[in-house]
C-alpha positions as a Python dict, from the first residue, in 0.01 Angstrom:
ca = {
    (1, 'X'): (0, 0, 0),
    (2, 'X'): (-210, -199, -314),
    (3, 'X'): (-520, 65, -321),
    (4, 'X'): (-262, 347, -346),
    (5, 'X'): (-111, 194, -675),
    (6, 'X'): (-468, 109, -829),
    (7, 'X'): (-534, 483, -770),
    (8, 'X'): (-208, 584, -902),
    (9, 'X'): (-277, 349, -1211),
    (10, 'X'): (-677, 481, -1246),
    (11, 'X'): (-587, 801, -1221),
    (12, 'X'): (-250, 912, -1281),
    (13, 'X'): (-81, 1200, -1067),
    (14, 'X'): (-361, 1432, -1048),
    (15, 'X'): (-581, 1267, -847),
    (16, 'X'): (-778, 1492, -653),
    (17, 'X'): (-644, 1438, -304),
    (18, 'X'): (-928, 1674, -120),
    (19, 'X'): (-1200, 1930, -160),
    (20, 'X'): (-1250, 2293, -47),
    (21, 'X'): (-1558, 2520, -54),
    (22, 'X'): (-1466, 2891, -173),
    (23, 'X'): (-1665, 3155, 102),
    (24, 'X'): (-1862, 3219, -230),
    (25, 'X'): (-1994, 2824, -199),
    (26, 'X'): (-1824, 2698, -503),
    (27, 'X'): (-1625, 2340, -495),
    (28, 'X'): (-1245, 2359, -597),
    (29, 'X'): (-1034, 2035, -624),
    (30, 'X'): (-687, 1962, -405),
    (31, 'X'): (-434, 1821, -518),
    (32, 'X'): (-104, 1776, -241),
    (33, 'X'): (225, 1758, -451),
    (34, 'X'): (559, 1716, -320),
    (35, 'X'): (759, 1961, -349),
    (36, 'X'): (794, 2372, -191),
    (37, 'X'): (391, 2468, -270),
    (38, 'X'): (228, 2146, -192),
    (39, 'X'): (-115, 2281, -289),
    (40, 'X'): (-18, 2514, -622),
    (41, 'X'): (-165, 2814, -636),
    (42, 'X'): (-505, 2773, -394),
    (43, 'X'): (-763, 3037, -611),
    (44, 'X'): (-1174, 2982, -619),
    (45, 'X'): (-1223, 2856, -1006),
    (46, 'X'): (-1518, 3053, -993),
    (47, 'X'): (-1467, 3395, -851),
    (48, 'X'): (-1087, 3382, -772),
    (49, 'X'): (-1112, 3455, -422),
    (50, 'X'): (-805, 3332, -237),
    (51, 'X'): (-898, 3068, 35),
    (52, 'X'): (-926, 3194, 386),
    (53, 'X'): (-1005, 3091, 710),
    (54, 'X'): (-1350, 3118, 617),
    (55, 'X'): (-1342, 2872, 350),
    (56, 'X'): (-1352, 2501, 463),
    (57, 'X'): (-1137, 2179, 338),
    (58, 'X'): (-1156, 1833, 356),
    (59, 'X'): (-879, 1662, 583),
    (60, 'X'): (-609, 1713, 386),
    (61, 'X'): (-598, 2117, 434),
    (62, 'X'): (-632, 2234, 791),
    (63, 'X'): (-625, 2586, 861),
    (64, 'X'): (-399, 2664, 1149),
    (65, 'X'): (-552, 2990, 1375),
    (66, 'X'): (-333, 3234, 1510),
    (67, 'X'): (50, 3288, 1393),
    (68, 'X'): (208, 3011, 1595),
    (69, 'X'): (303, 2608, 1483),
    (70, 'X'): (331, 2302, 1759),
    (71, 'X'): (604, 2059, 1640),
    (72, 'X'): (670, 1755, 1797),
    (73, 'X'): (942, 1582, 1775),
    (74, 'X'): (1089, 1477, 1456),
    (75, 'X'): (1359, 1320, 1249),
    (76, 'X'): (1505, 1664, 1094),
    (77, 'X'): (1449, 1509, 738),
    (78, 'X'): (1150, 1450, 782),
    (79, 'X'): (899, 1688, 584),
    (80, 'X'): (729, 1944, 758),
    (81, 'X'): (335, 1876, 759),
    (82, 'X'): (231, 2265, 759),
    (83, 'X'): (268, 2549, 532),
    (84, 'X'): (116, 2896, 442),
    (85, 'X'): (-52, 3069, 161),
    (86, 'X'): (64, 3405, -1),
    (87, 'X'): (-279, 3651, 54),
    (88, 'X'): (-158, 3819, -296),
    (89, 'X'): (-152, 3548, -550),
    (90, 'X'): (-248, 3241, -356),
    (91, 'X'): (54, 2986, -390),
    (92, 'X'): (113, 2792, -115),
    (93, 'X'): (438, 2732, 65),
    (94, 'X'): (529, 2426, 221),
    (95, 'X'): (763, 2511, 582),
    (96, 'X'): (1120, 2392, 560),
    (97, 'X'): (1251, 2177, 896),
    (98, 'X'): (1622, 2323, 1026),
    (99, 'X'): (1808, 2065, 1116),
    (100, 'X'): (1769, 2134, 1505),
    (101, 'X'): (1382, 2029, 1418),
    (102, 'X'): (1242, 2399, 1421),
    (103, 'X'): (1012, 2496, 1166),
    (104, 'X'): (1144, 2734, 928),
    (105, 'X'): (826, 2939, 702),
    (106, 'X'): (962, 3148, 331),
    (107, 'X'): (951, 3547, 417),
    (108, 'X'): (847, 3602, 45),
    (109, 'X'): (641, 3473, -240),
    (110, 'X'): (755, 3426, -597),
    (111, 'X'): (495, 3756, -667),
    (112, 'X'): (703, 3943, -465),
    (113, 'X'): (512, 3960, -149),
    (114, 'X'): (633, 3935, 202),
    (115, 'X'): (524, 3760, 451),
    (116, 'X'): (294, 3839, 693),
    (117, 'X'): (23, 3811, 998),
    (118, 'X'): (-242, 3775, 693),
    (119, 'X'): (-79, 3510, 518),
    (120, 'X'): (-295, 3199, 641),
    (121, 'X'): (-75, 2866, 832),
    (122, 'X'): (-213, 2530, 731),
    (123, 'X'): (-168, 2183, 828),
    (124, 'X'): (-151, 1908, 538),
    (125, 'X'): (-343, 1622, 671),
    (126, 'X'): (-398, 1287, 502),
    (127, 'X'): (-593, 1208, 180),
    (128, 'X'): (-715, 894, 261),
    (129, 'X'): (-1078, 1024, 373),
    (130, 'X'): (-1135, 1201, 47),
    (131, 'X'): (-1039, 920, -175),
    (132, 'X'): (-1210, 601, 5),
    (133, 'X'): (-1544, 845, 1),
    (134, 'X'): (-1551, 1119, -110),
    (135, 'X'): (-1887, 1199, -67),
    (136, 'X'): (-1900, 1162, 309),
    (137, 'X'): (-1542, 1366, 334),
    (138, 'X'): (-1754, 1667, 153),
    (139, 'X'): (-2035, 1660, 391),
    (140, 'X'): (-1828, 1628, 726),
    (141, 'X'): (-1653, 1916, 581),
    (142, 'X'): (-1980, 2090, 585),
    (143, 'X'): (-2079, 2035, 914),
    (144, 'X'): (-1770, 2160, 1050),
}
């Protein structure tokens, strides 16, 4: 819609798209691209912890518990809304949909790690929250 082109023309591509609060209490942007790691590499710019389910997010990064993923029903082209995050270097990896609408999730990351019960599942929510106020977004991701 309009206000998503007056972004796009305010503040190019990068626009921060969410927050989350490292466990250490420090405030690192989020930005969702397209693509197979739709949050980059997701690393505290302070002390370089890599986010957890103890860190919090705004709307747009929903940590999943447990090892399991509920999928409705779906065109099989259509992008899978989840992912998980390597718990050696960070980067984040967007699931892949088979084309019989199952969820398919990378066994290793580019660093060379594998999989596993202690890489975290998250859900990629919507943006919109974070970028009509941000503000508020921050503090009802506080009192989670």
């Amino acid at each position: 819609h309009d206000y998503a082109r007056i972004l796009q023309a305010t503040h190019g591509n990068e626009m921060e798209d969410g927050v989350f609060s490292c466990c250490c209490g420090a405030e690192n942007p989020l930005i969702h691209y397209r693509g197979s790691h739709p949050f980059r590499t997701l690393r505290c710019r302070r002390c370089h912890h890599i986010f957890c389910s103890a860190c919090t997010a705004t709307q747009v990064l929903t940590p999943l518990p447990g090892f399991q993923i509920s999928v409705g029903r779906v065109k099989p082209s259509t992008a899978a809304h989840c992912g998980q995050i390597c718990s050696s270097c960070g980067l984040t990896h967007r699931a892949t949909r088979k084309f019989n609408g199952s969820i398919s999730l990378p066994s290793t990351c580019l660093c060379g790690a594998t999989s596993s019960r202690e890489w975290l599942l998250f859900g990629i929510g919507s943006p919109d929250r974070y970028r009509y106020d941000p503000n508020a977004a921050f503090v009802q991701m506080k009192v989670r």
